[in-house]
mmCIF file of C-alpha atoms in Angstrom:
data_model
loop_
_atom_site.group_PDB
_atom_site.id
_atom_site.type_symbol
_atom_site.label_atom_id
_atom_site.label_comp_id
_atom_site.label_asym_id
_atom_site.label_seq_id
_atom_site.Cartn_x
_atom_site.Cartn_y
_atom_site.Cartn_z
ATOM 1 C CA ASP A 1 9.892 8.278 18.635
ATOM 2 C CA ALA A 2 9.193 9.678 15.181
ATOM 3 C CA GLY A 3 6.062 8.492 13.474
ATOM 4 C CA VAL A 4 5.678 8.037 9.738
ATOM 5 C CA THR A 5 7.006 11.056 7.873
ATOM 6 C CA GLN A 6 6.248 11.929 4.273
ATOM 7 C CA SER A 7 7.588 14.523 1.863
ATOM 8 C CA PRO A 8 6.698 16.748 0.216
ATOM 9 C CA THR A 9 3.434 17.667 1.916
ATOM 10 C CA HIS A 10 2.037 19.411 -1.144
ATOM 11 C CA LEU A 11 3.073 19.585 -4.771
ATOM 12 C CA ILE A 12 1.693 20.644 -8.114
ATOM 13 C CA LYS A 13 2.586 18.997 -11.403
ATOM 14 C CA THR A 14 1.310 19.148 -14.960
ATOM 15 C CA ARG A 15 0.011 16.310 -17.096
ATOM 16 C CA GLY A 16 2.719 14.072 -18.486
ATOM 17 C CA GLN A 17 5.251 14.910 -15.794
ATOM 18 C CA GLN A 18 6.716 12.468 -13.320
ATOM 19 C CA VAL A 19 6.626 12.677 -9.520
ATOM 20 C CA THR A 20 8.506 11.041 -6.651
ATOM 21 C CA LEU A 21 7.074 10.920 -3.142
ATOM 22 C CA ARG A 22 9.077 9.856 -0.099
ATOM 23 C CA CYS A 23 8.278 8.090 3.131
ATOM 24 C CA SER A 24 10.200 7.265 6.295
ATOM 25 C CA PRO A 25 8.498 4.571 8.361
ATOM 26 C CA LYS A 26 7.915 4.677 12.087
ATOM 27 C CA SER A 27 11.013 3.750 14.023
ATOM 28 C CA GLY A 28 11.377 -0.031 14.215
ATOM 29 C CA HIS A 29 8.999 -0.760 11.348
ATOM 30 C CA ASP A 30 10.162 -2.727 8.311
ATOM 31 C CA THR A 31 7.157 -2.712 5.981
ATOM 32 C CA VAL A 32 5.812 0.221 3.974
ATOM 33 C CA SER A 33 2.494 0.418 2.151
ATOM 34 C CA TRP A 34 1.233 3.175 -0.134
ATOM 35 C CA TYR A 35 -2.385 4.272 -0.525
ATOM 36 C CA GLN A 36 -4.085 6.754 -2.840
ATOM 37 C CA GLN A 37 -6.976 8.774 -1.415
ATOM 38 C CA ALA A 38 -9.032 10.737 -3.917
ATOM 39 C CA LEU A 39 -11.089 13.637 -2.597
ATOM 40 C CA GLY A 40 -14.138 12.425 -0.687
ATOM 41 C CA GLN A 41 -13.172 8.759 -0.872
ATOM 42 C CA GLY A 42 -11.481 6.149 1.249
ATOM 43 C CA PRO A 43 -7.825 5.239 0.697
ATOM 44 C CA GLN A 44 -7.055 2.660 -1.994
ATOM 45 C CA PHE A 45 -4.118 0.273 -1.716
ATOM 46 C CA ILE A 46 -1.356 0.799 -4.282
ATOM 47 C CA PHE A 47 1.410 -1.582 -3.142
ATOM 48 C CA GLN A 48 3.439 -2.815 -0.205
ATOM 49 C CA TYR A 49 7.203 -3.172 0.205
ATOM 50 C CA TYR A 50 9.114 -5.459 2.522
ATOM 51 C CA GLU A 51 12.801 -6.423 2.336
ATOM 52 C CA GLU A 52 13.193 -4.016 -0.576
ATOM 53 C CA GLU A 53 10.739 -5.929 -2.743
ATOM 54 C CA GLU A 54 7.180 -5.284 -3.824
ATOM 55 C CA ARG A 55 5.138 -7.905 -1.990
ATOM 56 C CA GLN A 56 1.588 -7.030 -2.861
ATOM 57 C CA ARG A 57 -0.008 -4.754 -5.420
ATOM 58 C CA GLY A 58 -3.447 -3.245 -5.816
ATOM 59 C CA ASN A 59 -5.245 -2.407 -9.028
ATOM 60 C CA PHE A 60 -2.949 0.366 -10.249
ATOM 61 C CA PRO A 61 -1.202 0.648 -13.634
ATOM 62 C CA ASP A 62 2.518 0.219 -14.185
ATOM 63 C CA ARG A 63 2.901 4.001 -14.194
ATOM 64 C CA PHE A 64 2.942 3.596 -10.428
ATOM 65 C CA SER A 65 6.194 2.135 -9.180
ATOM 66 C CA GLY A 66 8.059 2.105 -5.937
ATOM 67 C CA HIS A 67 11.225 1.335 -4.126
ATOM 68 C CA GLN A 68 12.295 0.459 -0.624
ATOM 69 C CA PHE A 69 15.796 1.233 0.633
ATOM 70 C CA PRO A 70 17.924 -0.737 3.114
ATOM 71 C CA ASN A 71 16.959 1.706 5.885
ATOM 72 C CA TYR A 72 13.276 0.761 5.213
ATOM 73 C CA SER A 73 12.354 4.145 3.774
ATOM 74 C CA SER A 74 10.405 4.118 0.545
ATOM 75 C CA GLU A 75 9.598 6.092 -2.580
ATOM 76 C CA LEU A 76 6.509 6.145 -4.753
ATOM 77 C CA ASN A 77 7.019 7.157 -8.382
ATOM 78 C CA VAL A 78 4.262 8.037 -10.789
ATOM 79 C CA ASN A 79 5.076 8.538 -14.478
ATOM 80 C CA ALA A 80 3.069 10.228 -17.221
ATOM 81 C CA LEU A 81 0.790 11.976 -14.751
ATOM 82 C CA LEU A 82 -2.916 12.231 -15.515
ATOM 83 C CA LEU A 83 -5.436 14.661 -14.084
ATOM 84 C CA GLY A 84 -7.011 11.705 -12.268
ATOM 85 C CA ASP A 85 -3.810 11.111 -10.330
ATOM 86 C CA SER A 86 -4.609 14.168 -8.226
ATOM 87 C CA ALA A 87 -5.048 12.789 -4.714
ATOM 88 C CA LEU A 88 -3.624 12.488 -1.234
ATOM 89 C CA TYR A 89 -0.944 9.801 -1.224
ATOM 90 C CA LEU A 90 -0.624 8.089 2.131
ATOM 91 C CA CYS A 91 2.269 6.021 3.356
ATOM 92 C CA ALA A 92 1.699 3.489 6.138
ATOM 93 C CA SER A 93 4.270 1.454 8.012
ATOM 94 C CA SER A 94 4.063 -1.736 10.023
ATOM 95 C CA LEU A 95 6.201 -4.490 11.475
ATOM 96 C CA VAL A 96 5.952 -7.774 9.621
ATOM 97 C CA ARG A 97 6.191 -9.905 12.772
ATOM 98 C CA ASP A 98 3.454 -7.909 14.539
ATOM 99 C CA LEU A 99 0.525 -10.290 14.178
ATOM 100 C CA SER A 100 -1.962 -7.459 14.692
ATOM 101 C CA GLY A 101 -0.675 -5.973 11.453
ATOM 102 C CA GLU A 102 -1.467 -2.495 12.735
ATOM 103 C CA LEU A 103 -0.671 0.205 10.211
ATOM 104 C CA PHE A 104 0.534 3.660 11.171
ATOM 105 C CA PHE A 105 -0.220 6.325 8.573
ATOM 106 C CA GLY A 106 1.682 9.470 7.722
ATOM 107 C CA GLU A 107 -0.028 12.783 7.031
ATOM 108 C CA GLY A 108 0.215 12.257 3.309
ATOM 109 C CA SER A 109 1.494 14.077 0.241
ATOM 110 C CA ARG A 110 -1.178 16.015 -1.596
ATOM 111 C CA LEU A 111 -0.562 15.915 -5.342
ATOM 112 C CA THR A 112 -2.383 18.225 -7.715
ATOM 113 C CA VAL A 113 -2.066 17.546 -11.441
ATOM 114 C CA LEU A 114 -2.999 20.448 -13.729
ATOM 115 C CA GLY B 1 -12.804 -6.633 -6.438
ATOM 116 C CA GLN B 2 -13.744 -6.311 -2.816
ATOM 117 C CA GLN B 3 -15.873 -3.342 -1.853
ATOM 118 C CA LEU B 4 -16.962 -1.974 1.474
ATOM 119 C CA ASN B 5 -20.231 -0.075 1.718
ATOM 120 C CA GLN B 6 -20.194 2.348 4.587
ATOM 121 C CA SER B 7 -23.248 4.186 5.857
ATOM 122 C CA PRO B 8 -24.343 6.779 6.472
ATOM 123 C CA GLN B 9 -22.173 8.973 4.266
ATOM 124 C CA SER B 10 -22.594 11.884 6.651
ATOM 125 C CA MET B 11 -24.225 12.697 9.965
ATOM 126 C CA PHE B 12 -24.961 15.991 11.655
ATOM 127 C CA ILE B 13 -25.796 15.520 15.322
ATOM 128 C CA GLN B 14 -26.150 17.430 18.553
ATOM 129 C CA GLU B 15 -23.418 17.213 21.158
ATOM 130 C CA GLY B 16 -24.236 14.503 23.669
ATOM 131 C CA GLU B 17 -26.076 12.281 21.212
ATOM 132 C CA ASP B 18 -25.002 8.742 20.419
ATOM 133 C CA VAL B 19 -23.812 7.852 16.919
ATOM 134 C CA SER B 20 -23.911 4.605 14.994
ATOM 135 C CA MET B 21 -22.320 3.797 11.648
ATOM 136 C CA ASN B 22 -21.800 0.524 9.841
ATOM 137 C CA CYS B 23 -19.964 -1.183 7.094
ATOM 138 C CA THR B 24 -20.945 -4.140 4.911
ATOM 139 C CA SER B 25 -18.954 -6.172 2.448
ATOM 140 C CA SER B 26 -19.637 -8.634 -0.322
ATOM 141 C CA SER B 27 -16.605 -10.612 0.836
ATOM 142 C CA ILE B 28 -15.372 -12.057 4.104
ATOM 143 C CA PHE B 29 -12.667 -10.315 6.083
ATOM 144 C CA ASN B 30 -10.594 -11.743 8.919
ATOM 145 C CA THR B 31 -9.934 -8.383 10.533
ATOM 146 C CA TRP B 32 -12.074 -5.269 10.744
ATOM 147 C CA LEU B 33 -10.639 -1.895 11.697
ATOM 148 C CA TRP B 34 -12.072 1.532 12.318
ATOM 149 C CA TYR B 35 -10.047 4.679 11.599
ATOM 150 C CA LYS B 36 -10.655 8.393 12.095
ATOM 151 C CA GLN B 37 -9.184 10.998 9.774
ATOM 152 C CA ASP B 38 -8.968 14.681 10.634
ATOM 153 C CA PRO B 39 -8.442 17.326 7.929
ATOM 154 C CA GLY B 40 -4.872 17.385 6.630
ATOM 155 C CA GLU B 41 -3.875 14.232 8.467
ATOM 156 C CA GLY B 42 -3.625 10.536 7.858
ATOM 157 C CA PRO B 43 -6.069 7.996 9.300
ATOM 158 C CA VAL B 44 -5.584 7.039 12.939
ATOM 159 C CA LEU B 45 -6.604 3.617 14.218
ATOM 160 C CA LEU B 46 -9.465 3.651 16.732
ATOM 161 C CA ILE B 47 -10.410 0.011 17.182
ATOM 162 C CA ALA B 48 -9.266 -3.321 15.711
ATOM 163 C CA LEU B 49 -11.411 -6.464 15.680
ATOM 164 C CA TYR B 50 -9.890 -9.877 15.038
ATOM 165 C CA LYS B 51 -12.630 -12.409 15.687
ATOM 166 C CA ALA B 52 -16.162 -12.867 14.370
ATOM 167 C CA GLY B 53 -18.682 -11.751 16.990
ATOM 168 C CA GLU B 54 -16.054 -9.765 18.909
ATOM 169 C CA LEU B 55 -17.280 -6.636 20.673
ATOM 170 C CA THR B 56 -14.546 -4.185 21.661
ATOM 171 C CA SER B 57 -14.631 -0.832 23.418
ATOM 172 C CA ASN B 58 -12.181 2.047 23.496
ATOM 173 C CA GLY B 59 -13.507 4.746 25.795
ATOM 174 C CA ARG B 60 -16.759 6.055 24.331
ATOM 175 C CA LEU B 61 -16.282 3.958 21.186
ATOM 176 C CA THR B 62 -17.653 0.457 20.754
ATOM 177 C CA ALA B 63 -17.253 -1.694 17.659
ATOM 178 C CA GLN B 64 -18.404 -5.164 16.694
ATOM 179 C CA PHE B 65 -17.161 -7.718 14.175
ATOM 180 C CA GLY B 66 -20.209 -9.284 12.528
ATOM 181 C CA ILE B 67 -20.822 -13.017 12.857
ATOM 182 C CA THR B 68 -20.857 -13.457 9.082
ATOM 183 C CA ARG B 69 -17.473 -11.639 8.882
ATOM 184 C CA LYS B 70 -19.018 -9.427 6.236
ATOM 185 C CA ASP B 71 -19.986 -6.479 8.395
ATOM 186 C CA SER B 72 -19.021 -4.296 11.329
ATOM 187 C CA PHE B 73 -20.456 -1.363 13.206
ATOM 188 C CA LEU B 74 -19.050 1.481 15.274
ATOM 189 C CA ASN B 75 -20.930 3.306 18.008
ATOM 190 C CA ILE B 76 -19.865 6.547 19.651
ATOM 191 C CA SER B 77 -21.640 7.426 22.860
ATOM 192 C CA ALA B 78 -22.200 10.938 24.224
ATOM 193 C CA SER B 79 -20.584 12.703 21.264
ATOM 194 C CA ILE B 80 -18.385 15.763 21.834
ATOM 195 C CA PRO B 81 -17.159 18.421 19.369
ATOM 196 C CA SER B 82 -13.740 16.785 18.954
ATOM 197 C CA ASP B 83 -15.445 13.680 17.528
ATOM 198 C CA VAL B 84 -15.844 15.672 14.302
ATOM 199 C CA GLY B 85 -14.026 14.032 11.420
ATOM 200 C CA ILE B 86 -14.302 11.275 8.866
ATOM 201 C CA TYR B 87 -14.598 7.703 10.094
ATOM 202 C CA PHE B 88 -13.470 4.846 7.890
ATOM 203 C CA CYS B 89 -13.999 1.142 8.219
ATOM 204 C CA ALA B 90 -11.384 -1.143 6.730
ATOM 205 C CA GLY B 91 -11.180 -4.872 6.223
ATOM 206 C CA ARG B 92 -8.205 -7.144 5.910
ATOM 207 C CA ASN B 93 -7.970 -10.771 4.887
ATOM 208 C CA ASN B 94 -5.066 -13.127 5.261
ATOM 209 C CA ALA B 95 -3.455 -11.960 2.020
ATOM 210 C CA GLY B 96 -0.899 -9.699 3.594
ATOM 211 C CA ASN B 97 -1.551 -6.373 5.250
ATOM 212 C CA MET B 98 -3.572 -4.830 2.423
ATOM 213 C CA LEU B 99 -6.568 -2.914 3.739
ATOM 214 C CA THR B 100 -9.795 -2.341 1.829
ATOM 215 C CA PHE B 101 -11.437 0.885 3.005
ATOM 216 C CA GLY B 102 -15.043 2.016 3.014
ATOM 217 C CA GLY B 103 -16.047 5.378 1.598
ATOM 218 C CA GLY B 104 -16.162 7.037 5.006
ATOM 219 C CA THR B 105 -18.764 8.616 7.278
ATOM 220 C CA ARG B 106 -18.393 12.341 7.829
ATOM 221 C CA LEU B 107 -19.471 13.244 11.345
ATOM 222 C CA MET B 108 -20.393 16.785 12.304
ATOM 223 C CA VAL B 109 -21.251 17.650 15.911
ATOM 224 C CA LYS B 110 -23.190 20.769 16.861
ATOM 225 C CA PRO B 111 -22.212 22.148 20.269
#
């Protein structure tokens, strides 16, 4: 039973570029959430996708956008990269009808913006 | 917005000692969770608390959901070297599955 998988694991971009990060949820899960974790800090919620729609959004600018596909996998896109976007981006999956709401996290994609 | 204050920020203890860390919030949460994150990995859930006043154990770990719903603590008894890592508290309210995380407690254990 595969857990949450993310790609790429590491990447380096320069300011102004665009990046796409990918996530496959744990088998059987239908909801994907994205979190940004800056160095030395706790994760911060970016947004959540369910049924291919953005359901909830944290305090992030429109440069951050996402998508969920029919197979429940998801992408996070960040446009016009800033140095401050350097962080570990975590994907978490869950099952909407699981009342515990337990999230399973992937290992993350570490983005460095130069 | 909601903020979670987690303390201490770091701890350096001797193997075998007990550890206590806590988390306070300016807002009420309906669920409190404790995660551990090892280097290069995502957070892993340790304990989930769903009811004010609830005390839950998972092996050597014990966590409590504060009566006011604005705080929680995590205790680790008889620490071992593999307890090393960063521990995060997280709160969730009824507005979906969004988690608000604390800043983390970095635990170092000296053999």
